[in-house]
Structure formats: C-alpha cells, structure tokens
XYZ file of C-alpha atoms in Angstrom:
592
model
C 0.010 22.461 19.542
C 0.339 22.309 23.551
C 2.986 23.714 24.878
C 4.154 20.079 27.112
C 2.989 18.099 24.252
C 5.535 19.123 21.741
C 9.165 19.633 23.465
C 7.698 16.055 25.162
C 7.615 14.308 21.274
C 10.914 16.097 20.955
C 12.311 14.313 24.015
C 10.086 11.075 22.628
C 10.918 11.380 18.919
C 12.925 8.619 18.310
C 11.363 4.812 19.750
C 12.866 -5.167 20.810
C 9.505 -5.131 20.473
C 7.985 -4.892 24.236
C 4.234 -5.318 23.516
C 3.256 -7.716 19.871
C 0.314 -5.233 19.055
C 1.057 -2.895 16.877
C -0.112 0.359 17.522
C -2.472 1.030 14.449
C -4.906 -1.470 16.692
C -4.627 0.909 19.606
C -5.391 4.183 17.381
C -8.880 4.965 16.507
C -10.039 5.209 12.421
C -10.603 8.129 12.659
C -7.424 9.564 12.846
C -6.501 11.959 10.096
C -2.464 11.065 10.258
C -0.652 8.425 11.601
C 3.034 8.532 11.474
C 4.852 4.976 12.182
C 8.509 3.458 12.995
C 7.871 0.159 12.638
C 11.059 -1.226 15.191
C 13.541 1.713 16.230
C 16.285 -0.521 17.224
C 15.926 -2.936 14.191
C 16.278 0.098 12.061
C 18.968 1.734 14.090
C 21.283 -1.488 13.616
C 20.064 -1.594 9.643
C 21.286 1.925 9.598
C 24.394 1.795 11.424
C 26.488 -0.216 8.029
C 23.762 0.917 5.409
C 25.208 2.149 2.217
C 23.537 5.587 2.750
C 24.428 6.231 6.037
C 28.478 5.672 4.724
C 27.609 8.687 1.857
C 26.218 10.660 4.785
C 28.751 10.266 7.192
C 31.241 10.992 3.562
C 33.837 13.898 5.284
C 33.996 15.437 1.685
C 30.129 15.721 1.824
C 30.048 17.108 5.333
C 32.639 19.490 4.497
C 30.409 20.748 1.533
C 27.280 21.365 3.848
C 29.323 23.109 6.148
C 27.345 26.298 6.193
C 24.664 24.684 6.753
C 25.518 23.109 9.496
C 26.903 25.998 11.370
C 23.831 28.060 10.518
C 21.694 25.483 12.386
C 23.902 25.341 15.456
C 24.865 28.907 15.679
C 21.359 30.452 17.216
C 22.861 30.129 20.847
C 20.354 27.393 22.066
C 21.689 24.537 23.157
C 21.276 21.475 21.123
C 19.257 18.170 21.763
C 21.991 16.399 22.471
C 22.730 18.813 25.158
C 19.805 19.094 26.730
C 19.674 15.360 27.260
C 22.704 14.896 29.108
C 22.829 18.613 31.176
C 18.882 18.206 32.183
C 18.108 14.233 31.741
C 21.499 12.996 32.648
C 20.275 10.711 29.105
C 23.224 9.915 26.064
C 21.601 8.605 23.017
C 22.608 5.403 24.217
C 20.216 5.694 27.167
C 17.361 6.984 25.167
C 17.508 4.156 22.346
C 17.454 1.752 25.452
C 14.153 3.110 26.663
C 12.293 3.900 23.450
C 13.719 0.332 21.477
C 10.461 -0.345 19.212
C 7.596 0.808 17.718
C 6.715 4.614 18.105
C 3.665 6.324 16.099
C 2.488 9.888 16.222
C -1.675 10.618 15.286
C -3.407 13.762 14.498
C -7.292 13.674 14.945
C -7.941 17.155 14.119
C -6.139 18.159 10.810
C -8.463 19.685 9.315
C -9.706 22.011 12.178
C -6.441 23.233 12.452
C -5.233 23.701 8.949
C -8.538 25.517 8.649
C -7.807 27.258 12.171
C -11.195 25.818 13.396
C -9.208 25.282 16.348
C -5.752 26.096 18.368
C -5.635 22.559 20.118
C -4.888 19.595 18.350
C -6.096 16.211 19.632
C -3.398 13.906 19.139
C -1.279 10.835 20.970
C 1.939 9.861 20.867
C 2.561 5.670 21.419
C 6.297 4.504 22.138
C 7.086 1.195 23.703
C 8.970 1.941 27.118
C 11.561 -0.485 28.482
C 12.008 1.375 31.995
C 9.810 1.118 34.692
C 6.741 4.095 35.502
C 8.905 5.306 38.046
C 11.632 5.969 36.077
C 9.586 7.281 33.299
C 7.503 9.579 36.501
C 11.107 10.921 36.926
C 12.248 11.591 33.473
C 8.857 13.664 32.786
C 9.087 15.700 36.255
C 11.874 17.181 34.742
C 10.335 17.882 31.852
C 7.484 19.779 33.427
C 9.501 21.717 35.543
C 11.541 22.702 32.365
C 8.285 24.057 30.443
C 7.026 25.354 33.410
C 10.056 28.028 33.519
C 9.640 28.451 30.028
C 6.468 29.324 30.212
C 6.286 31.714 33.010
C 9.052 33.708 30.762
C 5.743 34.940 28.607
C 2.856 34.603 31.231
C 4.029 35.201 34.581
C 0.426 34.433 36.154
C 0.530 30.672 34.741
C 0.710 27.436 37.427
C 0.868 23.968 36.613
C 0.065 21.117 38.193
C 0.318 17.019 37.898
C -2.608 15.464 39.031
C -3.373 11.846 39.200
C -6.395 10.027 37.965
C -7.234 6.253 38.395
C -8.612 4.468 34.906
C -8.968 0.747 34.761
C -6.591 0.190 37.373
C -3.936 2.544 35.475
C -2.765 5.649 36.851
C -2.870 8.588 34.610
C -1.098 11.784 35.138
C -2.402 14.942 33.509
C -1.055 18.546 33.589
C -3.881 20.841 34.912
C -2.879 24.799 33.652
C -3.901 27.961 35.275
C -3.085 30.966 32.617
C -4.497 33.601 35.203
C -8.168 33.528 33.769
C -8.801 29.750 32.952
C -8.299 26.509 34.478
C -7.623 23.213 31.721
C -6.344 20.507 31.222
C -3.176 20.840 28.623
C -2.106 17.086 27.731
C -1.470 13.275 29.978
C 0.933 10.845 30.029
C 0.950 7.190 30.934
C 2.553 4.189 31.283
C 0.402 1.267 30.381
C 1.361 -2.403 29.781
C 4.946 -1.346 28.795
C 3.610 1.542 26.207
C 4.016 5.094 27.189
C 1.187 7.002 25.858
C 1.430 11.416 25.269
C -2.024 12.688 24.657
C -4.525 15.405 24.291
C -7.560 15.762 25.043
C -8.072 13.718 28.537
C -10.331 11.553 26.634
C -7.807 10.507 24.469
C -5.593 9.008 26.643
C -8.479 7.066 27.638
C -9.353 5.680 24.826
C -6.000 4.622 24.328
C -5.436 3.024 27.429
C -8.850 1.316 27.263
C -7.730 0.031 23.978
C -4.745 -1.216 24.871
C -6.569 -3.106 28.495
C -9.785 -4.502 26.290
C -8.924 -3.993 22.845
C -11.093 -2.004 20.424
C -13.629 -2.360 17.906
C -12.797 0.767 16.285
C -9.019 0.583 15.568
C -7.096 1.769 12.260
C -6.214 -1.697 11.795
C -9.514 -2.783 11.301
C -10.325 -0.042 8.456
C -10.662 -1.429 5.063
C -8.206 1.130 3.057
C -5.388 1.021 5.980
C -5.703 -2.967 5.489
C -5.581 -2.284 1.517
C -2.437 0.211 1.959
C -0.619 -2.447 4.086
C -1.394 -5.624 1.722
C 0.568 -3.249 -0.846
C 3.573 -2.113 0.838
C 6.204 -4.165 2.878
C 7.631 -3.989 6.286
C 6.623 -0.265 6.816
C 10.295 0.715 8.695
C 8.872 4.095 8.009
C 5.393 5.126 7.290
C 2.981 7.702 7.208
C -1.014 6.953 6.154
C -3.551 10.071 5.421
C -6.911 9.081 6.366
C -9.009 10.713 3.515
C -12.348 9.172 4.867
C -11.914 11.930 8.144
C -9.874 14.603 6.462
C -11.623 15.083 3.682
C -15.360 16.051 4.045
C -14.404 19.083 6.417
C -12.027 20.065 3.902
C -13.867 19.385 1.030
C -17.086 21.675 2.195
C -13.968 24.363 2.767
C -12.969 24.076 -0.807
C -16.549 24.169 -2.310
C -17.049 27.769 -0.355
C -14.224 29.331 -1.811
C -14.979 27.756 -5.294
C -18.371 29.345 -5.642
C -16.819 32.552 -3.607
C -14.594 32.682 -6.859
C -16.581 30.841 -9.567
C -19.827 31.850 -9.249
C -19.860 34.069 -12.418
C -18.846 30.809 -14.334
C -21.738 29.138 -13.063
C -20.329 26.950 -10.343
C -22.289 25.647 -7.474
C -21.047 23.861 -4.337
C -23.465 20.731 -5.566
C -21.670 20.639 -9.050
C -17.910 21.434 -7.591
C -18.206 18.600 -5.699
C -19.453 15.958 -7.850
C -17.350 16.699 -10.672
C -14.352 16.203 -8.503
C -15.423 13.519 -6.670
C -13.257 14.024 -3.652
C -14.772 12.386 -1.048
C -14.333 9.109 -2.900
C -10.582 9.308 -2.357
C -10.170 7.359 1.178
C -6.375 7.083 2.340
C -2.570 8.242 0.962
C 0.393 6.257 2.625
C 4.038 6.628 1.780
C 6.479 4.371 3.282
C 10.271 3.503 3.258
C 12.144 0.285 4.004
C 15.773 -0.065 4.949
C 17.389 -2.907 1.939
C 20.669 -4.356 2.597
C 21.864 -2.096 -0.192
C 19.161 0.510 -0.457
C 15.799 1.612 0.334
C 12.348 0.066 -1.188
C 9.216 3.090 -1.032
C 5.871 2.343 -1.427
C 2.761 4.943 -2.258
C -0.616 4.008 -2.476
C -4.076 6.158 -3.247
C -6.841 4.199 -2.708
C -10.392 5.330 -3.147
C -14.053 3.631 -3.214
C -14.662 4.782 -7.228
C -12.222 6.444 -9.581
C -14.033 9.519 -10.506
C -13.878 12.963 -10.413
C -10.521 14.223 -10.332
C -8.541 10.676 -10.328
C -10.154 9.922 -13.886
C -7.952 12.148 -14.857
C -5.107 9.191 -14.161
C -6.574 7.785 -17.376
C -4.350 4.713 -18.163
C -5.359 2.015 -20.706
C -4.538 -1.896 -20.812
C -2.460 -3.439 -22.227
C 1.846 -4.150 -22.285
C 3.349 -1.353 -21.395
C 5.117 0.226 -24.734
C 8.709 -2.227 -25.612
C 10.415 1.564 -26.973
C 13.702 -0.002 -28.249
C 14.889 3.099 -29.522
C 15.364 4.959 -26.157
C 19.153 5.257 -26.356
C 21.419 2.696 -23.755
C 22.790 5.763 -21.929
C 20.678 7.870 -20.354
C 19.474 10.004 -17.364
C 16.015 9.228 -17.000
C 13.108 7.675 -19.197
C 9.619 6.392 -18.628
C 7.007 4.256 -20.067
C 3.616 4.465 -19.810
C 0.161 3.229 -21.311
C -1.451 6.930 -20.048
C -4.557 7.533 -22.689
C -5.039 11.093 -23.400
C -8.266 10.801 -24.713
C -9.488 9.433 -21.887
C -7.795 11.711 -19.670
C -9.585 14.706 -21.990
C -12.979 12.968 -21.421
C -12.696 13.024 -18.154
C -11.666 16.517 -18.243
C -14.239 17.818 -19.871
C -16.562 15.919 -17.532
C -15.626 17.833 -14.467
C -15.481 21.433 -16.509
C -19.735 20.816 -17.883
C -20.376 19.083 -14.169
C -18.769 21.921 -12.096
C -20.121 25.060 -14.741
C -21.912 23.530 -17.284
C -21.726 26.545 -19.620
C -18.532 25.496 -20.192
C -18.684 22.905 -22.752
C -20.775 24.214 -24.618
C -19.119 27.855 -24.926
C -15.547 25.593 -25.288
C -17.242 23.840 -28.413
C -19.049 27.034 -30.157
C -14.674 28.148 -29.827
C -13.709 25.130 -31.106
C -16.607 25.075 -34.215
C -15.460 29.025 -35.016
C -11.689 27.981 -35.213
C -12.731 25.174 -38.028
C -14.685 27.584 -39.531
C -12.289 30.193 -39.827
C -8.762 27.954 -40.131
C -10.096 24.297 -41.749
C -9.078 22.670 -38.900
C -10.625 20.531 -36.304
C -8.940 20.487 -33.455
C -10.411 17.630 -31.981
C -10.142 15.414 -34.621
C -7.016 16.389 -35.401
C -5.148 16.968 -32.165
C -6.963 16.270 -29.198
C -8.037 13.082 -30.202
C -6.010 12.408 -31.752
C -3.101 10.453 -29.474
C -2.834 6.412 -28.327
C -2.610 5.070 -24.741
C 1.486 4.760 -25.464
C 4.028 7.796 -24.562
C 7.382 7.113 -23.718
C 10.119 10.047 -22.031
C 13.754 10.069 -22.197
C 16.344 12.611 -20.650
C 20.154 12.951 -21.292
C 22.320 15.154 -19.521
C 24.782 17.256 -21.481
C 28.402 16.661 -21.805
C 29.612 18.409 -18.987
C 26.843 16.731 -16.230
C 29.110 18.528 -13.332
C 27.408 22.149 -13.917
C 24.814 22.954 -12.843
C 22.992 24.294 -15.603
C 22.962 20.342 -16.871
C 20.496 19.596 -13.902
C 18.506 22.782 -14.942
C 17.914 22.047 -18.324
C 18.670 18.918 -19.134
C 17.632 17.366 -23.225
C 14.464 15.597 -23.131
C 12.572 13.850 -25.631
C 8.694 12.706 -25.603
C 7.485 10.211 -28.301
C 3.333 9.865 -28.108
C 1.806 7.364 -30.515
C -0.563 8.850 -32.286
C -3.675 7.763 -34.446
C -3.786 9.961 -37.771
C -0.965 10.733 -38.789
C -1.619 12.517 -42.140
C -4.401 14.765 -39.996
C -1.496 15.887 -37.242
C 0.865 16.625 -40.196
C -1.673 19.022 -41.787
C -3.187 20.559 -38.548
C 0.586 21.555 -38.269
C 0.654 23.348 -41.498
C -2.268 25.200 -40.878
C -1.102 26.352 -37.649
C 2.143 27.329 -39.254
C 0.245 30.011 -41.497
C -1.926 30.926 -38.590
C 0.796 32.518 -35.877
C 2.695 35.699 -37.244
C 6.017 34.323 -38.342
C 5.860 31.162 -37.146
C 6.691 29.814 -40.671
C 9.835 31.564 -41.367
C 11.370 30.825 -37.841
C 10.785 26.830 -37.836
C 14.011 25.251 -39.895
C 13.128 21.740 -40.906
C 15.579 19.162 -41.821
C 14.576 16.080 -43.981
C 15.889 13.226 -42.332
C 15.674 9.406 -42.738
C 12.046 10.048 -44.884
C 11.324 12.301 -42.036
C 10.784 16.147 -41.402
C 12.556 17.609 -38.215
C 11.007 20.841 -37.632
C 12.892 22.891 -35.662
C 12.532 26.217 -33.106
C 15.656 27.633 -32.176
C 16.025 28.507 -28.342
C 16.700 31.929 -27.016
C 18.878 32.998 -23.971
C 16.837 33.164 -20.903
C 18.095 36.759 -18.681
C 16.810 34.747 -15.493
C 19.390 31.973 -15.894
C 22.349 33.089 -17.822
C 24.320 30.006 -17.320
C 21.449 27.854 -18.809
C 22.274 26.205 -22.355
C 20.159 26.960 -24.906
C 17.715 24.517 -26.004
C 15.946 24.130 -29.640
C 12.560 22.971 -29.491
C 12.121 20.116 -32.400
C 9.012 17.813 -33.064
C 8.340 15.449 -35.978
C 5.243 13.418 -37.244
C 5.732 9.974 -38.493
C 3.797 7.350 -39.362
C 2.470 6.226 -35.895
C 3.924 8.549 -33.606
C 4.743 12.159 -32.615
C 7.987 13.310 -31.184
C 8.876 16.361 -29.364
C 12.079 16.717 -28.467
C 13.624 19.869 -26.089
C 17.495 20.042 -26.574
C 19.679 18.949 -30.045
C 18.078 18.044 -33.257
C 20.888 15.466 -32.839
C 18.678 13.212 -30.245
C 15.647 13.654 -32.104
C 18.159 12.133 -35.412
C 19.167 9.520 -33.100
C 15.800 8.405 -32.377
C 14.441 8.242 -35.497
C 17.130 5.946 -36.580
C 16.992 4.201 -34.011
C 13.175 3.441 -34.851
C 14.392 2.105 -37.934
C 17.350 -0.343 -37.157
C 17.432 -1.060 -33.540
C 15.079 -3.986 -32.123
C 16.790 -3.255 -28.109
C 17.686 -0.090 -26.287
C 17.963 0.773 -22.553
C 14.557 -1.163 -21.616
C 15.652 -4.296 -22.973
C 19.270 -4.210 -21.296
C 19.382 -7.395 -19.091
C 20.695 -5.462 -16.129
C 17.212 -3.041 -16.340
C 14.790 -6.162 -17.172
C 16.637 -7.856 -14.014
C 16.337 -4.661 -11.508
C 12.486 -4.511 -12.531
C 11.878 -7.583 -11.634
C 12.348 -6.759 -8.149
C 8.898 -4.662 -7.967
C 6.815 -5.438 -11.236
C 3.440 -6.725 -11.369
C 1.213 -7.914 -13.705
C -1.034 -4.799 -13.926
C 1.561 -1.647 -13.765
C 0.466 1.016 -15.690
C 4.417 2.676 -16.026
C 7.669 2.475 -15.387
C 10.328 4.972 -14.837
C 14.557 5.130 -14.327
C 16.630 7.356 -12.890
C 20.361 7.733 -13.142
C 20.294 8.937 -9.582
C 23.879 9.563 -9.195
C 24.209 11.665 -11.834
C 21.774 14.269 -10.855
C 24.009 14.578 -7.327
C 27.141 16.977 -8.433
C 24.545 18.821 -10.973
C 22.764 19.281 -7.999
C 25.374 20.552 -5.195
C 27.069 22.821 -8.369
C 23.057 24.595 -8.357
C 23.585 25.122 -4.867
C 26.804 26.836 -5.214
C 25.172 28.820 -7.789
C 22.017 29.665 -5.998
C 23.762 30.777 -2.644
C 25.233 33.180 -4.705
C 22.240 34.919 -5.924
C 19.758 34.362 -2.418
C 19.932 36.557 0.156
C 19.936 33.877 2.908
C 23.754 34.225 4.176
C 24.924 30.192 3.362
C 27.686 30.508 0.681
C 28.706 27.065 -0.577
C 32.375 26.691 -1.494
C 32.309 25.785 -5.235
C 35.784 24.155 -4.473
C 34.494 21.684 -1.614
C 31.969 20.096 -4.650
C 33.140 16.363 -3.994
C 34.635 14.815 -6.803
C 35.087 10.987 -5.762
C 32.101 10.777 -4.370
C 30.502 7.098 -4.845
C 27.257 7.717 -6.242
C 26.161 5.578 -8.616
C 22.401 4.159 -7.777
C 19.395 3.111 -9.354
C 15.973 4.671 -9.068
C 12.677 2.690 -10.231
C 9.440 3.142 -9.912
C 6.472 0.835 -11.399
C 3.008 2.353 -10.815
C -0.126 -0.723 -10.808
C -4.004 -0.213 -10.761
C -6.213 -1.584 -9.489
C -9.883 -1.188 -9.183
C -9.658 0.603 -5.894
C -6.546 2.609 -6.451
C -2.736 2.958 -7.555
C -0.499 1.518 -5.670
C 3.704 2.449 -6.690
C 6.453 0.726 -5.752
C 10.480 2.464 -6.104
C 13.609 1.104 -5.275
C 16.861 2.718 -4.841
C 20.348 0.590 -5.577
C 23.752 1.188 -5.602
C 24.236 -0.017 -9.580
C 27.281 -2.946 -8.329
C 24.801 -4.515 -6.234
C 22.370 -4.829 -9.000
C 24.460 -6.522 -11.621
C-alpha cells in the first residue's frame, strides 16, 4: 500500500451521523472488502459502561498482560497518542469530534495483490468529517510534510507535491510523487458534502465523489448478496463483507493452475477442478458485531447462487434439531446438529470423480478387495451407515484452573446411527484385523451395554497434559465416542435410559435461545465462556515458558476474582441461498 495512504487511515482509523447515506451506496460492487463502523460515537458511548470494556479496563487483568504491553511500547517510537498531540496538536477528544459517524475502508484489488499481480492497491477510505475543508486542508499538510521526511530517509531524490483539481464543483487534492525516475500520482483526498474521502487511484476518488453529488447506479447497496447479508444481520456496529462475486474468479483461475501443476498425474484438469468445487457460486462472506446492553450479538453469513461444489459438503438434513436429554446439566460446551454424513460423503465423492475421475473408481476396486479379503463392507457398514443427528458435549476436568484442562479437555460425540447390529460386527472384524488391537481394548459391560475402551498414553510434547482413554460404544440407535473417562461415557448411557431433560431442556438455555432461533437452524452450540478464561491465561504462562519470544507471564498475577461468567450461542439457519449464524455473548446474571 501507498506510502500517504496508510499512516493517513492510521490518523483516520477511528470515525452524529453528518450525511443519512450510508456509505455502502457510495462504494462501487465491485469492491472485494468493505470494512464498516456503523456510528463511531454511538458505539464509543455504548462502550464507555459496557460490561466488556469494565473486564478490560480489570487492573488484575492489565497487570497479567503486562509484558505484553511493555513489549509493544518499548521499540522507541513514539506512540499514536503521541503523535497526535506533539504533531496535530489533536487529544482523542478532538479526533472523536471530527470523525463522529460512519467510517468504511474498501479494497478493489485483493486479489492482484495477494497474488502480487500488483504493488498498488486501489482502495478509499469514507469518514464523515464535522470540521470544515480548511481545517481538514490543515490537518493533512501536516501529514504530508511528515511522510515527506520519512520518505526522503530511504530515497533522497523523491519530491512531492499537492496539486489541485476541480471535479463537479469539488476541489480535489492529490499528491503528485517524483522518485527520481518517474512522475505519479500516489493517492487524493477530499472533502465532499461533509464526507472526507482517502483514495487511490485518481479515478477513484472520482467515482466517489460523483457518487456521492449524483448518486450511483452501481453501488454495494444495490447488490443482491450485500442486500441478503444485511436482511440477516442487525445494526452492523461493526462489519466486514467479502465480495466473492469480484474476488473469486481471479483467484479461482490461480487455484486451478497450481491444482493441475500438482494433480496432473491424478488426472485433474483445470475444467474438472473447478466444477467439482464450484467456487465461483459462492458470492459474499460478512461477519459483524453489535454492542448489547450486556454483551455483544455476531452475525456470519455465506451466501451463494447454488450450493454445490465444495458447500455440499455442509450437508444438513430437515427436520427438529436432536432433543439429547442426556447431555449432562453441567458442562463446558455441547452442540446439536441435524449434519447428514451420508450426504456429506455423496457430495464428497462427487468432487473426487468430477475433479480426477479415476478416483472413484480405483477408491471402489479398494473398497470391493477389503470385503473380499475381511467380510466387511465398509460402506454398508460404516460409511453409510450414520443419521442426520450428532450431538457433542465437553467437560472440563476437576481442576479447570490449569492449563492442561483447556488443552485436553473430555469430550463425548453421540451419532445416531442406522444398523446397529452391522456397526457392532464391522467392529469385530476390525478388531482381528490390526495387530493387537484386540488385546489392548478393555471393555466393560455396562447397563446392557459394551464400553470398549483404549487406554491413553503420555504425550512427550505436552507433559502436563492428562491422559485421556479413548472409549466408544454401539447401541441400539446410536454410536458414542467418547475422549476422556469411561465415567462420562457411564453417565451417558444412563442417562439415555432414565433422564427425559438435561442441559438443552434447562429453562434458562431454552430462554437464552430464544433470543436468536429461527425456524430453519440447522445447529446449535453453548459455550461456558468463562470457564475457558483462567485455562486459558494458565496456557499462556505455560507457553511463554517454552517460546523463545522474550514475554514471560507471571503465573502468580493469573486473576483469581475475575468476573467471568458469560454465555456463548450460536444457531446456524439455511436457507436456499446460504447459511446465515447468529451468536450471542451474555454475562449468565443478565440472562436469568
């Protein structure tokens, strides 16, 4: 990027509502990425008494990521906050007051520079400026002067200079470089109907301006998968939107070289790689965060023209999403979900014949041999074998303060399955067909039930990390595999048994879902997030020991009162033109 145009977004970085169009109908569709702030002083005053701002500001915390801090203060430059008062005469104050709304960053080029196609990005930066053009002339004076000296400290040969140019009755300013052999044009600014615009090329401040005089036909707010993102998100405080329909195809044809650079001994072709994974029918990713009195609402969607290709492979049936009233009351995390892993291995073996269709075929003549040899069919009996249900759960052990609770923490996964006398002999058979695998697995009859069990080894990589037994059973309609003590596996399969409510029918969960569910969500999933917090900072202590990177985190500054107990849910929908997820994160008082 430019030299002016980044340390000027780093003086214009952060951004009343001066002008009622948003900016996504100023910026053209075919930007790649647009970054938004929806209303910088509505968020800065949302902020200021928001529950995650007070753990932030926590001195116990700060005192923690002490090293940290110094390290990124210590490199003898002077800080932001510096330079705006010593070379702006600006406090923070003074900046908020002249960037108080929306602000929004776009990239046109992505692809040619992640591809290094090309060293100059084409981009504009949008902020809605409460000051008048001469004060804004002033405060960017001093900012050419100051990369003007900074640059002459690597070429001494290179002038700059602001000219002026006339546009639909707006002045434009643009700084015109001389680096000794070459005479262009770097990047523009402008102040137009109480917007200041940033942007490179010179054509792109004109079609910004001329947007913002005469409107445009052409706009982001006009393209059908931005409007589909939008209807499924919320205020957008914070967002960010990929425009797949631009970025894509250059990158796509990028990917399809080096495939058949790599692949062509399989068989591959550029014409196959890219219709089996249909990549060009994804057409925009957008992530976005809203400030909640008491937390913070996210929204993702991935919207495409036709699922195929790759996102078949997000193969989710209909239907209620499984009721799993065994999943224990207290836990870390758990999910539900109606994923369908037959239809996810349909769809897999669709791409594999599409992109090298010698693959199949050579995949089934393996799979044929192994029935032929072993009595088993592995389709029938495994692959195929599974539902559209599956259901996760994690605990954390006793002692959820180490860190080694965070790395390996007991998990349990419970797939409904099909044939269950079929899974229970494929087992068997592949029991006798590994070298010892027989005599190592202890099972343990249990409530009609056969535990089979793996016992875990010590890992030399971790030392601190528990170790966990790998157990799985086969009932009558399901399959459970379990990572961690035969004693949650137990618990489970009672619980299958007596219990008719678990965590997912607590009131308190049904009542925080309801906050985000729809009629069409596909799965669900909970987080204990404040119990994954000291796990996390003790890892820290315990990985600054081993890196090489000179931070050493005081095991003894850990926090121990910290307030953390939140929520974390997500609920995944889709639709016929996407998936579209909505989170939430809340302290747990505010939810009961």
């Amino acid at each position: 990027m430019t030299r002016t145009l980044f340390t000027s977004f780093l003086f214009f970085s952060l951004t009343l509502n001066l002008t009622a169009t948003p900016f996504a109908e100023l910026i053209e569709t075919e930007a790649d990425m647009v970054l938004t702030l929806r209303d910088i002083s509505e968020i800065r005053e949302s902020w200021q008494d928001h529950p995650i701002a007070e753990i932030l500001a926590d001195d116990s915390l700060l005192a923690f990521f002490e090293p940290i801090i110094k390290s990124t203060s210590a490199d003898g430059e002077p800080g932001f906050t510096d330079v705006m008062k010593n070379d702006f005469g600006l406090t923070w104050e003074d900046l908020f007051e002249l960037l108080p709304g929306q602000f929004s960053l776009a990239i046109y080029n992505m692809p040619e520079l992640i591809l290094k196609q090309d060293d100059n990005p084409d981009i504009a930066i949008l902020a809605e400026f409460s000051s008048s053009e001469e004060r804004l002339n002033e405060l960017m004076q001093v900012q050419f002067e100051r990369n003007a000296k900074a640059q002459e400290k690597f070429n001494p040969l290179i002038e700059h200079e602001m000219i002026e140019e006339t546009f639909m009755g707006e002045t434009l300013y643009f700084d015109e470089t001389f680096d000794g052999e070459k005479t262009y044009v770097e990047d523009g600014y402008a102040l137009v109907d109480g917007v200041f615009i940033l942007a490179t090329p010179e054509d792109r401040m004109r079609t910004i301006v001329e947007a913002i005089k005469v409107g445009s036909d052409d706009s982001l707010a006009s393209n059908s998968a931005y409007q589909r993102a939008r209807e499924e998100s919320g205020r957008g405080d914070f967002s960010i939107y990929l425009n797949f329909e631009s970025l894509m195809p250059p990158l796509n044809q990028a990917l399809q070289q080096k495939a058949v650079q790599s692949l062509a001994m399989f068989g591959v072709s550029a014409q196959g790689f890219n219709t089996a994974l249909a990549l060009e029918e994804l057409q925009a990713l957008s992530f976005e965060f809203d400030l909640v009195d008491n937390g913070l609402m996210f929204y993702n969607s991935v919207v495409y023209r036709e699922k195929a290709g790759l996102m078949k492979l997000m193969a989710y049936a209909d239907g209620e999403l499984p009721k799993a009233p065994y999943v224990p009351e207290k836990i870390f995390s758990s999910a539900v979900t109606r994923f369908d892993p037959g239809a996810m291995l349909d769809s897999l073996e669709f791409i594999l014949s599409t992109a090298s269709p010698g693959a199949m075929p050579l995949l089934d003549i393996h799979l044929q041999n192994f029935k032929n040899q072993s009595g088993l069919d592995m389709r029938a009996a495994i692959l195929d074998n599974f539902d559209p249900e599956m259901v996760t759960l994690s605990l954390l052990p006793g002692d959820s303060q180490s860190a080694s609770s965070m790395i390996e923490p007991e998990q349990l996964f419970v797939f409904s399955i099909k044939d269950s006398q079929a899974l229970s002999d494929a087992v068997e058979i592949l029991k006798d067909m590994m070298p010892g695998a027989r005599a190592q697995i202890r099972t343990l009859e249990y409530e009609g039930e056969t535990i089979h069990t793996i016992p875990g080894a010590e890992d030399p990589s971790v030392p601190d990390a528990p170790v966990m037994d790998v157990s799985f059973v086969v009932t009558r309609g399901h399959f459970i595999f379990s990572i961690g003590r035969v004693g949650l596996v137990q618990q489970v399969l009672t619980a299958m048994q007596t219990q008719d409510s678990g965590f997912w029918q607590l009131p308190e969960i049904e009542a925080l879902f309801e906050r985000i569910e729809r009629p069409d969500a596909v799965a669900r999933s909970y987080y204990d997030f404040g119990a994954i917090i000291l796990p996390l900072l003790s890892s820290m202590v315990d990985a600054s020991r081993y890196a090489q990177t000179g931070l050493a985190f005081d095991p003894n500054k850990i926090p121990s009162d910290l307030q953390l107990d939140w929520h974390f849910i997500t609920e995944t929908s889709e639709a016929p033109d996407g998936f579209y997820t909505r989170s939430i994160m809340l302290r747990k008082e505010v939810s009961q």
